[in-house]
JSON list of C-alpha atoms in Angstrom, two decimals:
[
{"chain": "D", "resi": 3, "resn": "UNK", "atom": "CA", "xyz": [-9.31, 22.90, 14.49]},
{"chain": "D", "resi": 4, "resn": "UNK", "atom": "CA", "xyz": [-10.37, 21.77, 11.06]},
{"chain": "D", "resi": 5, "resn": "UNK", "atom": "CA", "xyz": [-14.28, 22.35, 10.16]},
{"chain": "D", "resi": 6, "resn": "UNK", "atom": "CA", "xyz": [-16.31, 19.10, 9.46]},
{"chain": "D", "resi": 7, "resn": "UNK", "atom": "CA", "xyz": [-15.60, 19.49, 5.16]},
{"chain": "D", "resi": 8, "resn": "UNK", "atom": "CA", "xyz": [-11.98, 19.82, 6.27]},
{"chain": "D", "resi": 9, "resn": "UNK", "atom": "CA", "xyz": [-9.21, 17.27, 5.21]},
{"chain": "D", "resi": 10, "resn": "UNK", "atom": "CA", "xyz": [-7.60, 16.32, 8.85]},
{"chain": "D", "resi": 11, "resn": "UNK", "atom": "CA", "xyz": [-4.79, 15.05, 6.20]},
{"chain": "D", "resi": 12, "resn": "UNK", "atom": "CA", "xyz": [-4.30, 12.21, 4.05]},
{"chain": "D", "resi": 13, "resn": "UNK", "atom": "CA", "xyz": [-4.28, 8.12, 5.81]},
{"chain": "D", "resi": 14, "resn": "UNK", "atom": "CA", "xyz": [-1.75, 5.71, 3.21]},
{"chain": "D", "resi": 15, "resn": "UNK", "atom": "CA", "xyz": [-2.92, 2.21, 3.78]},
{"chain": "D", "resi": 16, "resn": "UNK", "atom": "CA", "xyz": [-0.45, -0.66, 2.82]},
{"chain": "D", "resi": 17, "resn": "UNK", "atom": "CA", "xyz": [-2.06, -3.82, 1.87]},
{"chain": "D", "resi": 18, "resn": "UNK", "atom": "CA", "xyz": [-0.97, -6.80, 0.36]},
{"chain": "D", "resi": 19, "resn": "UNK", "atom": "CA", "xyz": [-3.07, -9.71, -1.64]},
{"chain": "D", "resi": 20, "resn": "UNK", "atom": "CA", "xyz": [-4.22, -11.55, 1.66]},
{"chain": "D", "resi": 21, "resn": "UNK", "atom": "CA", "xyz": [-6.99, -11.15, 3.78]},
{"chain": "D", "resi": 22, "resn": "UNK", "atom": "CA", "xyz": [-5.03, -10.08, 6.55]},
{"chain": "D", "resi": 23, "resn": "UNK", "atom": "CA", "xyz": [-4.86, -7.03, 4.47]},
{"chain": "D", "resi": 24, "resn": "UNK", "atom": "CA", "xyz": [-8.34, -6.27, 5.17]},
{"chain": "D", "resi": 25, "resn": "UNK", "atom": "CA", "xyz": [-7.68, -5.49, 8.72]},
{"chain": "D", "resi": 26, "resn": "UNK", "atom": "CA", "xyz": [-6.03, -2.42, 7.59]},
{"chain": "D", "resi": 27, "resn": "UNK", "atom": "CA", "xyz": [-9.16, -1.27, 6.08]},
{"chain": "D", "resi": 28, "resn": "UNK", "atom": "CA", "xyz": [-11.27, -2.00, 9.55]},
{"chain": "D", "resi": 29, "resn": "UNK", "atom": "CA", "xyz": [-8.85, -0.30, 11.71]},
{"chain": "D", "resi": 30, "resn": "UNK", "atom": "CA", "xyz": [-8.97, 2.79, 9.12]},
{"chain": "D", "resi": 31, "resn": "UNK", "atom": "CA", "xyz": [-13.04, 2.58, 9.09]},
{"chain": "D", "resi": 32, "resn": "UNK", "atom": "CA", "xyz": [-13.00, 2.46, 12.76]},
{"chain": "D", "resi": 33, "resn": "UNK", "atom": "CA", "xyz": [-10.65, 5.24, 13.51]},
{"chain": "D", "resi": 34, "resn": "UNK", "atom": "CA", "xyz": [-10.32, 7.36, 9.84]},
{"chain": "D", "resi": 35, "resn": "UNK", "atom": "CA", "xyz": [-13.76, 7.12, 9.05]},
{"chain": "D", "resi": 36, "resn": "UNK", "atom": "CA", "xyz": [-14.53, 11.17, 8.64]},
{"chain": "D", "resi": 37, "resn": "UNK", "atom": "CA", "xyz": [-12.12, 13.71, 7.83]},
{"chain": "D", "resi": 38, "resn": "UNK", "atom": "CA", "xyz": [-9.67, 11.98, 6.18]},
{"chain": "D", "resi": 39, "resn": "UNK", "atom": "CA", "xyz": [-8.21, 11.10, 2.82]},
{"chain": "D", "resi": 40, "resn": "UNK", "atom": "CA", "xyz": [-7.60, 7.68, 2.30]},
{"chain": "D", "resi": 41, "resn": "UNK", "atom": "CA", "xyz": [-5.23, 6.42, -0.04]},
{"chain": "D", "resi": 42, "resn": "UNK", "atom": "CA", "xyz": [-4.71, 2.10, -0.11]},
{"chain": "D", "resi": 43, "resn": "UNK", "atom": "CA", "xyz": [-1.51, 1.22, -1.48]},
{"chain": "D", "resi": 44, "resn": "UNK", "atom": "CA", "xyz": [0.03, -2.05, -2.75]},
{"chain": "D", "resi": 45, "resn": "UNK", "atom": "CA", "xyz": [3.37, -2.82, -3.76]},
{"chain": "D", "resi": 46, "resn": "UNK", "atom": "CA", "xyz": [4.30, -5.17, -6.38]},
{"chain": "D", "resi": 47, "resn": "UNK", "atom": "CA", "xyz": [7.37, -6.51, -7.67]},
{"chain": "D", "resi": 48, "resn": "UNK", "atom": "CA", "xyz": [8.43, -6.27, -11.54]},
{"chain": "D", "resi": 49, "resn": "UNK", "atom": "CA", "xyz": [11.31, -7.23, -13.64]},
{"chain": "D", "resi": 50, "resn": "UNK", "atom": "CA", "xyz": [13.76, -4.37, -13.95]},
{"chain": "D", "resi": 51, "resn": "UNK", "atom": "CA", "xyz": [12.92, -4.31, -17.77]},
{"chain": "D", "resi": 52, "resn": "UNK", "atom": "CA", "xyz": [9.31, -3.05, -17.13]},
{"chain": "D", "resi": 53, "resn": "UNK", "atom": "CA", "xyz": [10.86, 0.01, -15.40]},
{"chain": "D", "resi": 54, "resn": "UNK", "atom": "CA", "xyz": [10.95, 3.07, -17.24]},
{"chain": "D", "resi": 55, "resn": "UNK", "atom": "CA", "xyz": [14.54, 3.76, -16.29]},
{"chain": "D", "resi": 56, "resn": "UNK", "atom": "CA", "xyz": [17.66, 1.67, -15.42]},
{"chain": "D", "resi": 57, "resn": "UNK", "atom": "CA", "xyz": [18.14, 3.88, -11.84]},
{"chain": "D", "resi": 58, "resn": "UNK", "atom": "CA", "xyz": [14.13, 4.05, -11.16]},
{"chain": "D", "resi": 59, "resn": "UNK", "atom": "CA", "xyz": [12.98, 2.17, -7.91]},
{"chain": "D", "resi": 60, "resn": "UNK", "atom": "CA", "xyz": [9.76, 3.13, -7.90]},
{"chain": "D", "resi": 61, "resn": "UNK", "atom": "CA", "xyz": [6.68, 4.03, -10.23]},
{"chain": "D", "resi": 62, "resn": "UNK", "atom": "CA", "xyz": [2.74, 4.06, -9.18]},
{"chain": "D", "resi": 63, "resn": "UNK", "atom": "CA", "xyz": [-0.10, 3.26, -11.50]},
{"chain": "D", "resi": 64, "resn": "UNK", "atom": "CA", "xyz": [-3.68, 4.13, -10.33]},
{"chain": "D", "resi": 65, "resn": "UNK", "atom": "CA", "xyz": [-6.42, 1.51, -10.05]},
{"chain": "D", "resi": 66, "resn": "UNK", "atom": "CA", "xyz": [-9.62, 0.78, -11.60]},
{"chain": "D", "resi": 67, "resn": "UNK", "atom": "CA", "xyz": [-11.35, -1.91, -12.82]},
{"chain": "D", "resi": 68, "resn": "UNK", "atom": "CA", "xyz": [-10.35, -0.55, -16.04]},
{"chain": "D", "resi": 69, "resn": "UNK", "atom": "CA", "xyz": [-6.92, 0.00, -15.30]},
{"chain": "D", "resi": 70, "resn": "UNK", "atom": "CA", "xyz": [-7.30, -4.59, -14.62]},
{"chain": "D", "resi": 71, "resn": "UNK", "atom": "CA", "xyz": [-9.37, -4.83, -17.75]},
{"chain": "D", "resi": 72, "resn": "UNK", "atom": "CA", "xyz": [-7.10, -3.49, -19.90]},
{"chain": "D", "resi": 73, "resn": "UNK", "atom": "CA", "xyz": [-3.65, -4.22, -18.24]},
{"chain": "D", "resi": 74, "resn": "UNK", "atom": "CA", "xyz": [-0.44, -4.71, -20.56]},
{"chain": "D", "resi": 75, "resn": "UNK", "atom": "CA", "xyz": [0.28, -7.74, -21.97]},
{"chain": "D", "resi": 76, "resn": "UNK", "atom": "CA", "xyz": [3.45, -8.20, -19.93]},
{"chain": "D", "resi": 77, "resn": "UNK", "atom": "CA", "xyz": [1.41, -8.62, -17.02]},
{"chain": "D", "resi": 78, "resn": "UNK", "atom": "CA", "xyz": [1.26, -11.79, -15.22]},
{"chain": "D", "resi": 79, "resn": "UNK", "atom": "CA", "xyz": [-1.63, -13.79, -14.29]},
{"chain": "D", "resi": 80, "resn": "UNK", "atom": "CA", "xyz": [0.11, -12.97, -10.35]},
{"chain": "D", "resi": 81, "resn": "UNK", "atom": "CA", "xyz": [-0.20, -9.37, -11.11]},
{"chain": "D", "resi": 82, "resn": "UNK", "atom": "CA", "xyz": [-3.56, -8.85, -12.00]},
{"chain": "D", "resi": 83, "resn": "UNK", "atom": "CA", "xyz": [-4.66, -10.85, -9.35]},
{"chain": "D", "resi": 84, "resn": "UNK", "atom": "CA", "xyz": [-3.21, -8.77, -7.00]},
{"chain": "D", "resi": 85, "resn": "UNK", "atom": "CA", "xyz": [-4.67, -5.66, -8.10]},
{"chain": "D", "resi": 86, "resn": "UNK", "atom": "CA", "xyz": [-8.09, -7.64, -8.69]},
{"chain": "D", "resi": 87, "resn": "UNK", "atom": "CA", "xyz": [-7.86, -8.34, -4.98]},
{"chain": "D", "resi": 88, "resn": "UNK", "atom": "CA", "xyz": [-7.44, -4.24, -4.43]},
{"chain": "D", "resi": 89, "resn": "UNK", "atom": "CA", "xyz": [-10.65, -3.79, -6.55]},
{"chain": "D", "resi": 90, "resn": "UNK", "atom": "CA", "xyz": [-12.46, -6.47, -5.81]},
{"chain": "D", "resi": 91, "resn": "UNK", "atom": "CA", "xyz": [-12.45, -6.80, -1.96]},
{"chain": "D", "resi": 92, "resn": "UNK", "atom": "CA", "xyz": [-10.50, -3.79, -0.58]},
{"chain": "D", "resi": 93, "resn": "UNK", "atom": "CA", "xyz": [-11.93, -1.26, -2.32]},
{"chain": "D", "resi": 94, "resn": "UNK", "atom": "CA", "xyz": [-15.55, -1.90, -1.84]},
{"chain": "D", "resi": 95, "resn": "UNK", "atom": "CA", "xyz": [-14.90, -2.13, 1.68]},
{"chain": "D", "resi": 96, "resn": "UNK", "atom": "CA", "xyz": [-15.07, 1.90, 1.53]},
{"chain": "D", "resi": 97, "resn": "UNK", "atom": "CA", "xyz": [-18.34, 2.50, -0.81]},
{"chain": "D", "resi": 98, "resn": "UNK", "atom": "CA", "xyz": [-20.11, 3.64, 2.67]},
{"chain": "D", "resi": 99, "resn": "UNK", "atom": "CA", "xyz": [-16.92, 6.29, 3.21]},
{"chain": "D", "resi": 100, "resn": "UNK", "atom": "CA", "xyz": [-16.86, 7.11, -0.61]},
{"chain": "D", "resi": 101, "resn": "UNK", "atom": "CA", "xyz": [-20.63, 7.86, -0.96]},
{"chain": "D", "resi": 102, "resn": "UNK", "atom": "CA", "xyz": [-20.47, 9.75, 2.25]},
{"chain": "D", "resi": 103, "resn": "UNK", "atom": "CA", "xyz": [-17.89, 12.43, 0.61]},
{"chain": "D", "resi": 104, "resn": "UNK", "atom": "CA", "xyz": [-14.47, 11.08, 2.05]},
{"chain": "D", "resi": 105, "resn": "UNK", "atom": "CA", "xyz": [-11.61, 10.72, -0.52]},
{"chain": "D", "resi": 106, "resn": "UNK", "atom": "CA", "xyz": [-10.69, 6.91, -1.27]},
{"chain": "D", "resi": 107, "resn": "UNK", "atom": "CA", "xyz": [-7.71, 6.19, -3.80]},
{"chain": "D", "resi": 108, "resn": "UNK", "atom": "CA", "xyz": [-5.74, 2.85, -4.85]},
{"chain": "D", "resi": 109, "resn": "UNK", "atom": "CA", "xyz": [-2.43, 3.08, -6.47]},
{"chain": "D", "resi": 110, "resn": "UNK", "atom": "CA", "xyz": [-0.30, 0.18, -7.12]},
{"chain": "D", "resi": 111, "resn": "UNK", "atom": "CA", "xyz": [3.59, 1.22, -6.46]},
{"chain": "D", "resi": 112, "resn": "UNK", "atom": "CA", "xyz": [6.29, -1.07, -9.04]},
{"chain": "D", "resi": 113, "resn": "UNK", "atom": "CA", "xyz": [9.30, -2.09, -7.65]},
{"chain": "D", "resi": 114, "resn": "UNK", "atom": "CA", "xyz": [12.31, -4.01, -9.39]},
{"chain": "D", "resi": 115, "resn": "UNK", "atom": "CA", "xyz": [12.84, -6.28, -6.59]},
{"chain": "D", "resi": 116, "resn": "UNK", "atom": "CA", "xyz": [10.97, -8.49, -3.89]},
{"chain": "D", "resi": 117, "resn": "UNK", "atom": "CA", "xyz": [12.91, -7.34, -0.54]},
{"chain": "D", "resi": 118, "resn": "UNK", "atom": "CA", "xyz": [11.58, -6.14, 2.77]},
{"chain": "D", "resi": 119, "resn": "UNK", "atom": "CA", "xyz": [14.44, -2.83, 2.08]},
{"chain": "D", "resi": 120, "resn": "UNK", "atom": "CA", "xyz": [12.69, -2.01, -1.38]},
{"chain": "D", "resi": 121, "resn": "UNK", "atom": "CA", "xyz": [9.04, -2.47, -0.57]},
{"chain": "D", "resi": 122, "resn": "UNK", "atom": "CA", "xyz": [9.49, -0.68, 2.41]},
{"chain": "D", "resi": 123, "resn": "UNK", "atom": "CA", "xyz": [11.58, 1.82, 0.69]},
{"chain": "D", "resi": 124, "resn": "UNK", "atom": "CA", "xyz": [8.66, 1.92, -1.67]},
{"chain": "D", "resi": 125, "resn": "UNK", "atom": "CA", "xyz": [5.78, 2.98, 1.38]},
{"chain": "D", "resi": 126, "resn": "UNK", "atom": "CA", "xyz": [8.31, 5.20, 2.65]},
{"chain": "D", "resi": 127, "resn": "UNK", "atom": "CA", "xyz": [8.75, 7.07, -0.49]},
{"chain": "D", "resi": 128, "resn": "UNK", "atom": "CA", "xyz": [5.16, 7.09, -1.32]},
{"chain": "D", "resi": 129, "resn": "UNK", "atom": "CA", "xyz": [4.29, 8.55, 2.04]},
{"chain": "D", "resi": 130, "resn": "UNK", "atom": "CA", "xyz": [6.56, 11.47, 2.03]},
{"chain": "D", "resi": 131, "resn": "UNK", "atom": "CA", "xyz": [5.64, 11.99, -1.73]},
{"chain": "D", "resi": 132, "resn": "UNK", "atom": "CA", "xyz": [2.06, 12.59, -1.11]},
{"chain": "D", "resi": 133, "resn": "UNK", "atom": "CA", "xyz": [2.51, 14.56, 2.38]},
{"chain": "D", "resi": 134, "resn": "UNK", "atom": "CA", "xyz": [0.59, 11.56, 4.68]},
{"chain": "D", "resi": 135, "resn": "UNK", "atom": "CA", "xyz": [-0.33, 12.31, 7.68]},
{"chain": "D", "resi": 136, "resn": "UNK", "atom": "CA", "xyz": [0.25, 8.78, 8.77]},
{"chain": "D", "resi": 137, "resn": "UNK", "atom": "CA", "xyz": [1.13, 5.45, 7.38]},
{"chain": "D", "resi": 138, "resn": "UNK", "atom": "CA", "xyz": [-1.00, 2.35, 8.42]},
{"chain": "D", "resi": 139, "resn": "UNK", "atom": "CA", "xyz": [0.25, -1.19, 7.96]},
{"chain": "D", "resi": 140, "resn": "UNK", "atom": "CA", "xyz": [0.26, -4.92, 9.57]},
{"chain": "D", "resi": 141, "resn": "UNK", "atom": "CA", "xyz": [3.02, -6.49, 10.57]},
{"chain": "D", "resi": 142, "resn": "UNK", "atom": "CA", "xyz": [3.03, -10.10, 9.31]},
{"chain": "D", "resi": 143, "resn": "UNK", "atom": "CA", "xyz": [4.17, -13.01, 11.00]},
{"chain": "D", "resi": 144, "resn": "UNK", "atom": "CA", "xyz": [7.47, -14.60, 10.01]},
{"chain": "D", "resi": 145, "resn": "UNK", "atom": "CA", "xyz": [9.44, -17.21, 11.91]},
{"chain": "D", "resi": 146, "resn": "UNK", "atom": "CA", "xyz": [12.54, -15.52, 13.56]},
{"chain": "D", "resi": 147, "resn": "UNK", "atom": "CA", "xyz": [15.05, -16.58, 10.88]},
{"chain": "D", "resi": 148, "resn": "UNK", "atom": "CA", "xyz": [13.23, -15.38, 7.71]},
{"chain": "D", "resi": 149, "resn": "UNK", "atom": "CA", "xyz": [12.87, -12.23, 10.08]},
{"chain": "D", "resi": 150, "resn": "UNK", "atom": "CA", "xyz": [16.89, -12.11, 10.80]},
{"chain": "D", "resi": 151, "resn": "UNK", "atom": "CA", "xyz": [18.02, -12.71, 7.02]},
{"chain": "D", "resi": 152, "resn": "UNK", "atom": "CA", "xyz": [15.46, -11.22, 4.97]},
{"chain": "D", "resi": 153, "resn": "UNK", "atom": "CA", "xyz": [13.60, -8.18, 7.27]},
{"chain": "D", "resi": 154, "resn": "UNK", "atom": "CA", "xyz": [10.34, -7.10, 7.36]},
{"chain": "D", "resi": 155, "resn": "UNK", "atom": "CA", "xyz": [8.68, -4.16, 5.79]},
{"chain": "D", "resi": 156, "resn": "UNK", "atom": "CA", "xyz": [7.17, -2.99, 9.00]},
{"chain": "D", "resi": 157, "resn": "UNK", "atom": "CA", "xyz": [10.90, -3.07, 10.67]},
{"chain": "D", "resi": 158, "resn": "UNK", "atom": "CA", "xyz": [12.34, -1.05, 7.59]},
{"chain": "D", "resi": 159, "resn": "UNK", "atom": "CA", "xyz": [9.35, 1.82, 7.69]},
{"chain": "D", "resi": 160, "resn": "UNK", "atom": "CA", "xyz": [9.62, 1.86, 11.59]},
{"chain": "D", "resi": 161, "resn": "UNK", "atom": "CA", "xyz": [13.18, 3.22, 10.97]},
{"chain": "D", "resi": 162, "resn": "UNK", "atom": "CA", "xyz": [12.92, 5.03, 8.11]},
{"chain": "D", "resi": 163, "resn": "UNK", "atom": "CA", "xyz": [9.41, 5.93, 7.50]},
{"chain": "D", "resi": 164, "resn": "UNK", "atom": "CA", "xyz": [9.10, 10.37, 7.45]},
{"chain": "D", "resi": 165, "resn": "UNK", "atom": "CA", "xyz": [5.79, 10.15, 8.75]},
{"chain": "D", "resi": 166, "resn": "UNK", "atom": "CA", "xyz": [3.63, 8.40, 11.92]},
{"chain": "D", "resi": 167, "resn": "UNK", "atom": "CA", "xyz": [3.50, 5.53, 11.42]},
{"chain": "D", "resi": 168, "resn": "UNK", "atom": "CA", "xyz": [1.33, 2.77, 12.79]},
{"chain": "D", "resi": 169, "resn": "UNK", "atom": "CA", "xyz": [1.77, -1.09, 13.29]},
{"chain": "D", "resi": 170, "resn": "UNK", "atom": "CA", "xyz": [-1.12, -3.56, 13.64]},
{"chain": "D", "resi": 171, "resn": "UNK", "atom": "CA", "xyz": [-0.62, -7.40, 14.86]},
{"chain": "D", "resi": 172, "resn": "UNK", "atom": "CA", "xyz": [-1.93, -9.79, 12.88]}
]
C-alpha cells in the first residue's frame, strides 16, 4: 500500500472550453483529492501547417499564463481563449490541492483535425504516453444523428483508450 507522500499514480483530466468541463475537476477533487497526480488536458484543433511534421497527429504544449501571454502570432483569438479558460477557471479550481503538495499540470495537446477519432486518438495517446492510471472525461450530449455520423470522443476512448477509463453524464 502506498505511504501518505506516495503517488497512487497519475489522474489525466480531459476538459474542453465549457463549463461542463468543470465537472471533471469536482469529480477529481471529490475522489483524487490526495495521492494523486493530476494532469488536465485539452485538445485543440490546428491547421496541418502549424504541425511540426507532415505525418505528426499530435504535439502538447504546457500551460501558463505565460505560455497565453506570449502565444505565437498564428494563434487565433479561439485558441487563446481556450487555453485562457484552462488558466483562468480550471486551473485555480486546484490551488487548495496544489498548496497542499499534490501535483497539478495543464498541457494543451494539437491536433490537425476536429473529429471525435483524432481528439480521442489524441487522450488516448496522451494517456498511455504519460503511464495514467486512469483517464477522466464527460460525455457530452449530442442528438443521435450528430452521434451516428460524426462519434463522440468518449465512444472512441471507451474502445480504444489503454487505461481505466471513466465517463461522467453531463
Amino acid at each position: 500500500m502506498a505511504s501518505s507522500s506516495e503517488s497512487k499514480g497519475l489522474i489525466v483530466l480531459a476538459t474542453d472550453n465549457s463549463q461542463s468541463a468543470l465537472n471533471v475537476v469536482d469529480f477529481a477533487l471529490k475522489h483524487f483529492s490526495t495521492g494523486y497526480h493530476l494532469h488536465v488536458v485539452h485538445v485543440q484543433t490546428v491547421h496541418k501547417n502549424l504541425m511540426n511534421h507532415a505525418d505528426e497527429d499530435y504535439k502538447e504544449a504546457g500551460v501558463t499564463q505565460a505560455d497565453i501571454t506570449n502565444k505565437a502570432p498564428q494563434a487565433t483569438t479561439q485558441e487563446v481563449e481556450k487555453q485562457s479558460f484552462l488558466v483562468d477557471t480550471i486551473l485555480p479550481k486546484f490551488d487548495t490541492l496544489a498548496s497542499q503538495g499534490t501535483a497539478v499540470k495543464a498541457t494543451v495537446v494539437y491536433v490537425p483535425e476536429n473529429t471525435a477519432h483524432a481528439i480521442g486518438k489524441a487522450l488516448c495517446k496522451f494517456a498511455k504516453q504519460h503511464n495514467a492510471a486512469q483517464l477522466v472525461m464527460e460525455r457530452t450530449s449530442k442528438n443521435f444523428l450528430s452521434e451516428f455520423f460524426l462519434g463522440s470522443v468518449a465512444s472512441y476512448c471507451a474502445s480504444h483508450s489503454p487505461v481505466p477509463l471513466v465517463i461522467l453524464k453531463s
